[in-house]
GROMACS .gro file of C-alpha atoms in nm:
model
  299
    1MET     CA    1   1.345   3.210   1.604
    2GLU     CA    2   1.665   3.163   1.808
    3ASN     CA    3   1.789   2.802   1.854
    4PHE     CA    4   1.490   2.671   1.661
    5LYS     CA    5   1.558   2.346   1.472
    6SER     CA    6   1.389   2.223   1.158
    7GLY     CA    7   1.437   1.969   0.883
    8PHE     CA    8   1.297   1.703   0.654
    9VAL     CA    9   1.294   1.331   0.736
   10ALA     CA   10   1.212   1.059   0.482
   11ILE     CA   11   1.049   0.734   0.590
   12ILE     CA   12   1.148   0.453   0.356
   13GLY     CA   13   1.096   0.079   0.358
   14ARG     CA   14   0.930  -0.218   0.196
   15PRO     CA   15   0.551  -0.210   0.155
   16ASN     CA   16   0.346  -0.270   0.469
   17VAL     CA   17   0.616  -0.206   0.731
   18GLY     CA   18   0.398   0.056   0.905
   19LYS     CA   19   0.520   0.386   0.759
   20SER     CA   20   0.172   0.540   0.739
   21THR     CA   21   0.081   0.417   1.088
   22PHE     CA   22   0.396   0.582   1.224
   23MET     CA   23   0.323   0.907   1.041
   24ASN     CA   24  -0.032   0.929   1.174
   25LYS     CA   25   0.084   0.844   1.528
   26VAL     CA   26   0.346   1.118   1.527
   27ILE     CA   27   0.123   1.384   1.373
   28GLY     CA   28  -0.169   1.294   1.598
   29GLN     CA   29  -0.431   1.254   1.328
   30LYS     CA   30  -0.487   1.060   1.009
   31ILE     CA   31  -0.318   1.214   0.707
   32ALA     CA   32  -0.185   0.896   0.543
   33ILE     CA   33  -0.416   0.606   0.465
   34MET     CA   34  -0.360   0.270   0.630
   35SER     CA   35  -0.427  -0.077   0.496
   36ASP     CA   36  -0.286  -0.423   0.555
   37LYS     CA   37  -0.237  -0.446   0.180
   38ALA     CA   38   0.103  -0.363   0.035
   39GLN     CA   39   0.172  -0.051  -0.171
   40THR     CA   40  -0.105   0.159  -0.018
   41THR     CA   41   0.082   0.491  -0.031
   42ARG     CA   42   0.120   0.625  -0.387
   43ASN     CA   43   0.239   0.982  -0.337
   44LYS     CA   44   0.487   1.145  -0.102
   45ILE     CA   45   0.276   1.238   0.201
   46GLN     CA   46   0.428   1.520   0.403
   47GLY     CA   47   0.334   1.533   0.770
   48VAL     CA   48   0.437   1.829   0.982
   49LEU     CA   49   0.521   1.796   1.352
   50THR     CA   50   0.569   2.133   1.524
   51GLN     CA   51   0.698   2.166   1.880
   52ASP     CA   52   0.812   2.468   2.080
   53ASP     CA   53   1.173   2.433   1.970
   54ALA     CA   54   1.156   2.238   1.646
   55GLN     CA   55   0.962   2.143   1.335
   56ILE     CA   56   1.008   1.805   1.168
   57VAL     CA   57   0.859   1.752   0.823
   58PHE     CA   58   0.812   1.379   0.764
   59ILE     CA   59   0.788   1.243   0.412
   60ASP     CA   60   0.606   0.909   0.396
   61THR     CA   61   0.725   0.755   0.069
   62PRO     CA   62   0.558   0.478  -0.130
   63GLY     CA   63   0.687   0.133  -0.036
   64ILE     CA   64   0.979   0.014  -0.249
   65HIS     CA   65   0.879  -0.285  -0.460
   66LYS     CA   66   0.936  -0.435  -0.804
   67PRO     CA   67   0.712  -0.230  -1.040
   68LYS     CA   68   0.455  -0.416  -1.248
   69HIS     CA   69   0.309  -0.119  -1.436
   70ARG     CA   70   0.374   0.248  -1.509
   71LEU     CA   71   0.209   0.353  -1.182
   72GLY     CA   72   0.449   0.120  -0.998
   73ASP     CA   73   0.743   0.286  -1.174
   74PHE     CA   74   0.614   0.623  -1.052
   75MET     CA   75   0.584   0.500  -0.693
   76VAL     CA   76   0.937   0.358  -0.675
   77LYS     CA   77   1.095   0.660  -0.846
   78THR     CA   78   0.913   0.891  -0.605
   79ALA     CA   79   1.063   0.706  -0.307
   80GLU     CA   80   1.414   0.701  -0.455
   81ASN     CA   81   1.416   1.072  -0.543
   82THR     CA   82   1.315   1.164  -0.190
   83LEU     CA   83   1.640   1.034  -0.041
   84ASN     CA   84   1.848   1.319  -0.181
   85GLU     CA   85   1.611   1.592  -0.064
   86VAL     CA   86   1.607   1.535   0.313
   87ASP     CA   87   1.816   1.584   0.626
   88SER     CA   88   1.771   1.232   0.767
   89ILE     CA   89   1.630   0.897   0.659
   90LEU     CA   90   1.431   0.646   0.861
   91PHE     CA   91   1.474   0.299   0.711
   92MET     CA   92   1.178   0.114   0.858
   93ILE     CA   93   1.151  -0.264   0.872
   94ASN     CA   94   0.886  -0.501   0.999
   95ALA     CA   95   1.017  -0.688   1.307
   96LYS     CA   96   0.779  -0.976   1.247
   97GLU     CA   97   0.886  -1.033   0.885
   98GLY     CA   98   1.258  -0.972   0.936
   99TYR     CA   99   1.512  -0.943   0.656
  100GLY     CA  100   1.391  -0.987   0.298
  101ARG     CA  101   1.518  -0.941  -0.056
  102GLY     CA  102   1.333  -0.609  -0.082
  103ASP     CA  103   1.540  -0.479   0.211
  104GLN     CA  104   1.864  -0.554   0.028
  105TYR     CA  105   1.746  -0.347  -0.269
  106ILE     CA  106   1.690  -0.053  -0.035
  107LEU     CA  107   2.018  -0.109   0.150
  108ASP     CA  108   2.207  -0.103  -0.182
  109MET     CA  109   2.033   0.225  -0.267
  110LEU     CA  110   2.124   0.374   0.073
  111GLN     CA  111   2.495   0.297   0.021
  112ASN     CA  112   2.505   0.591  -0.222
  113VAL     CA  113   2.316   0.838  -0.002
  114ASN     CA  114   2.511   1.094   0.198
  115ARG     CA  115   2.253   1.138   0.474
  116PRO     CA  116   2.222   0.995   0.828
  117VAL     CA  117   2.020   0.673   0.812
  118TYR     CA  118   1.836   0.541   1.120
  119LEU     CA  119   1.722   0.180   1.128
  120VAL     CA  120   1.371   0.178   1.275
  121ILE     CA  121   1.249  -0.170   1.368
  122ASN     CA  122   0.872  -0.138   1.378
  123LYS     CA  123   0.604  -0.374   1.513
  124ILE     CA  124   0.817  -0.495   1.806
  125ASP     CA  125   0.488  -0.567   1.987
  126LEU     CA  126   0.450  -0.867   1.753
  127ILE     CA  127   0.773  -1.046   1.850
  128HIS     CA  128   0.935  -1.183   2.166
  129PRO     CA  129   1.210  -0.953   2.304
  130ASP     CA  130   1.466  -1.233   2.259
  131GLU     CA  131   1.414  -1.213   1.882
  132LEU     CA  132   1.514  -0.847   1.865
  133PHE     CA  133   1.891  -0.865   1.926
  134PRO     CA  134   1.968  -1.114   1.643
  135LEU     CA  135   1.761  -0.898   1.408
  136ILE     CA  136   1.958  -0.586   1.504
  137GLU     CA  137   2.290  -0.765   1.453
  138GLN     CA  138   2.181  -0.891   1.113
  139TYR     CA  139   2.102  -0.544   0.985
  140LYS     CA  140   2.398  -0.372   1.150
  141GLY     CA  141   2.627  -0.588   0.940
  142LYS     CA  142   2.475  -0.454   0.619
  143LEU     CA  143   2.498  -0.074   0.662
  144GLU     CA  144   2.647   0.177   0.904
  145PHE     CA  145   2.340   0.320   1.072
  146GLU     CA  146   2.338   0.640   1.275
  147GLU     CA  147   2.135   0.454   1.537
  148VAL     CA  148   1.905   0.151   1.564
  149ILE     CA  149   1.569   0.227   1.727
  150PRO     CA  150   1.304  -0.043   1.791
  151ILE     CA  151   0.947   0.092   1.809
  152SER     CA  152   0.582   0.001   1.790
  153ALA     CA  153   0.409   0.271   1.589
  154LEU     CA  154   0.070   0.120   1.670
  155GLU     CA  155   0.125   0.107   2.048
  156GLY     CA  156   0.349   0.416   2.061
  157ASN     CA  157   0.640   0.229   2.224
  158ASN     CA  158   0.970   0.424   2.198
  159VAL     CA  159   0.825   0.671   1.946
  160THR     CA  160   0.903   0.969   2.174
  161HIS     CA  161   1.265   0.856   2.201
  162LEU     CA  162   1.290   0.835   1.822
  163LEU     CA  163   1.155   1.190   1.790
  164ASP     CA  164   1.405   1.317   2.050
  165VAL     CA  165   1.694   1.154   1.860
  166LEU     CA  166   1.581   1.307   1.531
  167LYS     CA  167   1.532   1.649   1.686
  168GLY     CA  168   1.876   1.638   1.848
  169ASN     CA  169   2.038   1.593   1.508
  170LEU     CA  170   1.839   1.852   1.315
  171PRO     CA  171   2.013   2.171   1.199
  172GLU     CA  172   1.897   2.512   1.316
  173GLY     CA  173   1.646   2.645   1.070
  174PRO     CA  174   1.316   2.825   1.010
  175GLN     CA  175   0.964   2.715   1.084
  176TYR     CA  176   0.853   2.613   0.735
  177TYR     CA  177   0.483   2.569   0.812
  178PRO     CA  178   0.236   2.735   1.054
  179GLU     CA  179   0.217   2.550   1.385
  180ASP     CA  180  -0.141   2.433   1.323
  181GLN     CA  181  -0.065   2.285   0.978
  182VAL     CA  182  -0.013   1.908   0.983
  183THR     CA  183   0.036   1.837   0.611
  184ASP     CA  184   0.128   2.016   0.290
  185HIS     CA  185  -0.137   1.830   0.092
  186PRO     CA  186  -0.465   2.011   0.020
  187GLU     CA  187  -0.783   1.890   0.187
  188ARG     CA  188  -0.909   1.755  -0.145
  189PHE     CA  189  -0.616   1.514  -0.168
  190ILE     CA  190  -0.660   1.385   0.189
  191ILE     CA  191  -1.034   1.337   0.132
  192THR     CA  192  -0.981   1.127  -0.182
  193GLU     CA  193  -0.720   0.922   0.005
  194LEU     CA  194  -0.964   0.855   0.290
  195ILE     CA  195  -1.221   0.730   0.038
  196ARG     CA  196  -0.958   0.508  -0.127
  197GLU     CA  197  -0.864   0.366   0.214
  198LYS     CA  198  -1.225   0.256   0.275
  199VAL     CA  199  -1.236   0.084  -0.064
  200LEU     CA  200  -0.920  -0.111   0.025
  201GLN     CA  201  -1.050  -0.201   0.369
  202LEU     CA  202  -1.402  -0.304   0.270
  203THR     CA  203  -1.340  -0.488  -0.056
  204ARG     CA  204  -1.040  -0.680   0.077
  205GLU     CA  205  -0.885  -0.912  -0.185
  206GLU     CA  206  -1.167  -0.868  -0.436
  207ILE     CA  207  -1.036  -0.533  -0.558
  208PRO     CA  208  -0.659  -0.499  -0.608
  209HIS     CA  209  -0.478  -0.167  -0.621
  210SER     CA  210  -0.645  -0.080  -0.949
  211ILE     CA  211  -0.856   0.207  -0.821
  212ALA     CA  212  -0.814   0.582  -0.810
  213VAL     CA  213  -1.044   0.836  -0.648
  214VAL     CA  214  -1.112   1.165  -0.825
  215MET     CA  215  -1.270   1.466  -0.656
  216GLU     CA  216  -1.543   1.605  -0.880
  217ASN     CA  217  -1.687   1.878  -0.660
  218MET     CA  218  -1.655   2.018  -0.308
  219GLU     CA  219  -1.866   2.312  -0.196
  220GLU     CA  220  -1.979   2.465   0.130
  221ARG     CA  221  -2.351   2.483   0.196
  222ASP     CA  222  -2.542   2.748   0.391
  223ASN     CA  223  -2.564   2.542   0.711
  224ASN     CA  224  -2.182   2.518   0.743
  225SER     CA  225  -2.183   2.169   0.590
  226LEU     CA  226  -1.980   2.039   0.296
  227PHE     CA  227  -2.118   1.872  -0.014
  228ILE     CA  228  -1.861   1.642  -0.176
  229GLN     CA  229  -1.888   1.446  -0.500
  230ALA     CA  230  -1.618   1.196  -0.597
  231THR     CA  231  -1.566   0.920  -0.852
  232ILE     CA  232  -1.400   0.584  -0.784
  233VAL     CA  233  -1.216   0.480  -1.100
  234THR     CA  234  -1.145   0.112  -1.160
  235GLU     CA  235  -1.001  -0.094  -1.444
  236ARG     CA  236  -1.266  -0.360  -1.510
  237LYS     CA  237  -1.645  -0.383  -1.532
  238THR     CA  238  -1.647  -0.679  -1.292
  239GLN     CA  239  -1.474  -0.461  -1.032
  240LYS     CA  240  -1.738  -0.193  -1.080
  241GLY     CA  241  -2.004  -0.445  -0.981
  242ILE     CA  242  -1.813  -0.539  -0.666
  243LEU     CA  243  -1.763  -0.174  -0.572
  244ILE     CA  244  -2.132  -0.095  -0.608
  245GLY     CA  245  -2.248  -0.418  -0.442
  246LYS     CA  246  -2.594  -0.569  -0.419
  247GLN     CA  247  -2.849  -0.287  -0.440
  248GLY     CA  248  -2.563  -0.040  -0.389
  249SER     CA  249  -2.473  -0.180  -0.045
  250MET     CA  250  -2.093  -0.174  -0.088
  251LEU     CA  251  -2.085   0.182  -0.222
  252LYS     CA  252  -2.310   0.291   0.064
  253ASN     CA  253  -2.072   0.142   0.321
  254ILE     CA  254  -1.767   0.298   0.154
  255GLY     CA  255  -1.942   0.634   0.165
  256LYS     CA  256  -2.059   0.590   0.525
  257TYR     CA  257  -1.716   0.510   0.672
  258ALA     CA  258  -1.530   0.760   0.453
  259ARG     CA  259  -1.773   1.033   0.556
  260GLN     CA  260  -1.704   0.964   0.925
  261ASP     CA  261  -1.328   1.010   0.874
  262ILE     CA  262  -1.376   1.319   0.657
  263GLU     CA  263  -1.602   1.479   0.921
  264ALA     CA  264  -1.338   1.406   1.187
  265LEU     CA  265  -1.073   1.564   0.964
  266LEU     CA  266  -1.269   1.877   0.876
  267GLY     CA  267  -1.479   1.922   1.189
  268SER     CA  268  -1.800   1.981   0.998
  269LYS     CA  269  -2.103   1.794   0.864
  270VAL     CA  270  -2.033   1.624   0.531
  271TYR     CA  271  -2.265   1.501   0.255
  272LEU     CA  272  -2.073   1.255   0.036
  273GLU     CA  273  -2.189   1.136  -0.305
  274LEU     CA  274  -1.991   0.862  -0.480
  275TRP     CA  275  -1.992   0.720  -0.832
  276VAL     CA  276  -1.797   0.435  -0.992
  277LYS     CA  277  -1.643   0.464  -1.340
  278VAL     CA  278  -1.446   0.210  -1.549
  279LYS     CA  279  -1.123   0.319  -1.722
  280ILE     CA  280  -0.958   0.013  -1.878
  281ASP     CA  281  -0.589  -0.030  -1.783
  282TRP     CA  282  -0.561   0.327  -1.651
  283ARG     CA  283  -0.244   0.251  -1.450
  284ASN     CA  284  -0.047   0.210  -1.773
  285LYS     CA  285  -0.184   0.518  -1.951
  286GLN     CA  286   0.022   0.833  -1.907
  287ASN     CA  287  -0.260   1.078  -1.975
  288GLN     CA  288  -0.484   0.915  -1.713
  289LEU     CA  289  -0.204   0.894  -1.456
  290HIS     CA  290  -0.152   1.267  -1.507
  291GLU     CA  291  -0.527   1.333  -1.476
  292TYR     CA  292  -0.537   1.144  -1.146
  293GLY     CA  293  -0.252   1.345  -0.993
  294PHE     CA  294   0.063   1.151  -1.083
  295ARG     CA  295   0.303   1.400  -1.244
  296SER     CA  296   0.417   1.299  -1.592
  297ASP     CA  297   0.781   1.390  -1.527
  298GLU     CA  298   0.800   1.125  -1.252
  299TYR     CA  299   0.703   0.811  -1.447
   0.00000   0.00000   0.00000
């Protein structure tokens, strides 16, 4: 296609700066799970935005943090490796939180990257406009950014401008994905992520990030509906009790709200059956990380 532009853009930043919210806003539907807890994203989520004259493939990386277990090592290494595979990098920060030690770790990493880096100041709806300029000056003194762009991913403020800037700097290239494809992840992956999101949202602080969701079965029924069976894996028996809840109430709610999102994603009636299984210390066991979709050559 003549004059068509395309490229890959990594979104990097500390946990909970709004990377997944931005991705979902840009793509127009939920493909990355959202939670107010840190370190929600575990895998590189690729979101595809296709316009008449361009295609931008966004890579939402796990938040950079100090790893506490083998899964944490995997998450940080995944984010770091992404930087050398893309055309541009969005370094996203939280306007409300401002500069932190975790940002300096990322800035040091970006010093060695030969790619255009855009500073994206997210959540500007949470601060007074007078607070923005000092924040910009603080970061501009730490790295030579291609451009500094304040946005609110939640409200959509300035997001179109950011997309225009990115598109203007993309190279000419092919359309990598069909125009109706919004992610490179299979439906099964997105479904398990939607279930995991509901666990994080409904259990709050009672269940830390010690769960995985495994798809056991997905089949189409005669009436154009889908029957899905999945297992929520956790590390301790006490957590299993919390996940199931009194007379199964918590598990029912997780299933109810996950099913609503899955039906919106797939556009069909869904029957969702959930189980809970205990796998002690699974985040530090290589064979179980591999079984749950974390490639062994990355941790």
